[in-house]
Amino acid sequence: MDNSGIDGRVATLTERLLRGDRRAAGRLISTIEDDSASVEQIMRAVYPHTGQAYVVGLTGPPGAGKSTVVDELIRVLRESELRVGVVAVDPNSPFTGGAILGDRIRMMRHAADPGVFIRSMGARGHLGGLAVAAFNTALLLDAMGMDIILVESVGVGQSELEITGAADTTVVVIPPGMGDGVQAIKAGIMEIADVFVVNKADHPQAERTVADIRELLRMDPSPPDWLPPIVRTVATQNQGVDELWRVVQRHRQYLEQSGELRRRRKRRVEREIVGIAEVRLRAQVLNPKLATTEFETMIDQAAERKIDPYQVVERVVPRSSDAGR
Ligand SMILES: Nc1nc2c(ncn2[C@@H]2O[C@H](COP(=O)(O)OP(=O)(O)OP(=O)(O)O)[C@@H](O)[C@H]2O)c(=O)[nH]1
Ligand SMILES: [Mg+2]
């Protein structure tokens, strides 16, 4: 492979991205999704131009109305002339790239607006993991000049928590009538939620759900400085989403004034550094040349108790700082 060619292409595309070129953004996102070899070059080129956008993560169970809320948020943000990037992540969808996923079609009414850039992402590909791909995509949209980035992800599993963990403000969207479901999603969710949305507030069970969430929040033994507000929305009827945006802005103010935004962003960068290091170390350990010969022999020896696993690791990933390069 001609590396200088990639460098030139990446440099050109990055320059275009920084000028807000949508086609360049699309190509770069596809490249980081498909081609792990170029990810480092691309991310290094854009990194100095990131850190300007404010990232809002929206998560919640399937069908809660996240996409409908996002669609409405885009409208509200555009009224304030803010530029909006959207990353819609669906680990259950095999489709990725520019594909429009199911109900996200609704969101696409904004697709022709030059101040809006929407990208859907399914489970296919993403050698470094879907959370990393989503995070890197958000960085690209940040470098492109988007003011606000909305990251939608389905569910409340570990990977979704990772995805929303990259957000400045995390909004958890809960549909009414979950009954014990609110209890069920308690684990993990209470820790990450900065704002709760009870969407489909036109549903008779909505008030019950608001009360359930309030009760769960009250059970927290150490109430935080920021008590997550609960916002009711009927996203299909344009109700409550202006209020949601006001609440998110209030949370942003809280984060900025308390110094928590800096701390959160620093922890995020730390997690990213550790993640990159893990991928590199893993590649080093699973180096195919090593795996076929020496590594196999060492595993045999360890299995026979001739050496111990620590000695094998010392050979594969030497402690001395520059020996592994
Ligand atoms: N009655 C009512 N229906 C709503 C409301 N918001 C969304 N819906 C409907 O609920 C369904 C799911 O909405 P989506 O926005 O696709 O939900 P989602 O959480 O993005 O779904 P996934 O991405 O598939 O997890 C759609 O048929 C919406 O029209 C609401 O406030 N009230
Ligand atoms: Mg959706």
Coordinates of C-alpha atoms and ligand atoms in Angstrom, one line a residue, residues 61-68 103-104 152 154 199-202 233-236, ligand 1:
P61 CA -34.9 1.7 25.5
P62 CA -35.8 0.8 22.0
G63 CA -38.8 2.8 20.7
A64 CA -38.7 5.4 23.6
G65 CA -38.8 8.1 21.0
K66 CA -35.1 9.1 21.0
S67 CA -35.0 9.8 17.2
T68 CA -38.2 11.8 17.4
D103 CA -37.8 5.7 12.1
R104 CA -34.8 7.9 11.6
E152 CA -28.4 8.8 19.9
V154 CA -30.3 2.5 21.8
N199 CA -41.4 11.1 26.3
K200 CA -44.9 10.1 25.1
A201 CA -46.3 12.3 27.9
D202 CA -49.6 12.0 26.0
T233 CA -42.2 15.7 26.1
V234 CA -44.6 14.7 23.4
A235 CA -42.0 14.7 20.7
T236 CA -44.5 13.9 17.9
Ligands
LIG1 N1 -47.8 8.9 21.2 C1 -46.5 9.3 21.0 N2 -45.7 8.6 20.2 C2 -44.4 8.9 20.0 C3 -43.9 10.1 20.7 N3 -42.6 10.2 20.4 C4 -42.3 9.2 19.5 N4 -43.4 8.4 19.3 C5 -43.6 7.3 18.4 O1 -42.8 6.2 18.9 C6 -42.2 5.4 17.9 C7 -40.7 5.3 18.2 O2 -40.1 6.5 18.0 P1 -38.6 6.7 17.7 O3 -38.3 8.2 17.8 O4 -38.2 6.0 16.5 O5 -38.0 5.9 19.0 P2 -36.4 5.6 19.2 O6 -36.2 5.6 20.7 O7 -35.5 6.4 18.4 O8 -36.4 4.1 18.6 P3 -35.1 3.2 18.3 O9 -34.1 4.1 17.7 O10 -35.6 2.2 17.4 O11 -34.7 2.6 19.6 C8 -42.6 6.1 16.6 O12 -43.7 5.5 16.0 C9 -42.9 7.5 17.0 O13 -43.8 8.2 16.2 C10 -44.7 10.8 21.6 O14 -44.3 11.7 22.3 N5 -46.0 10.3 21.7

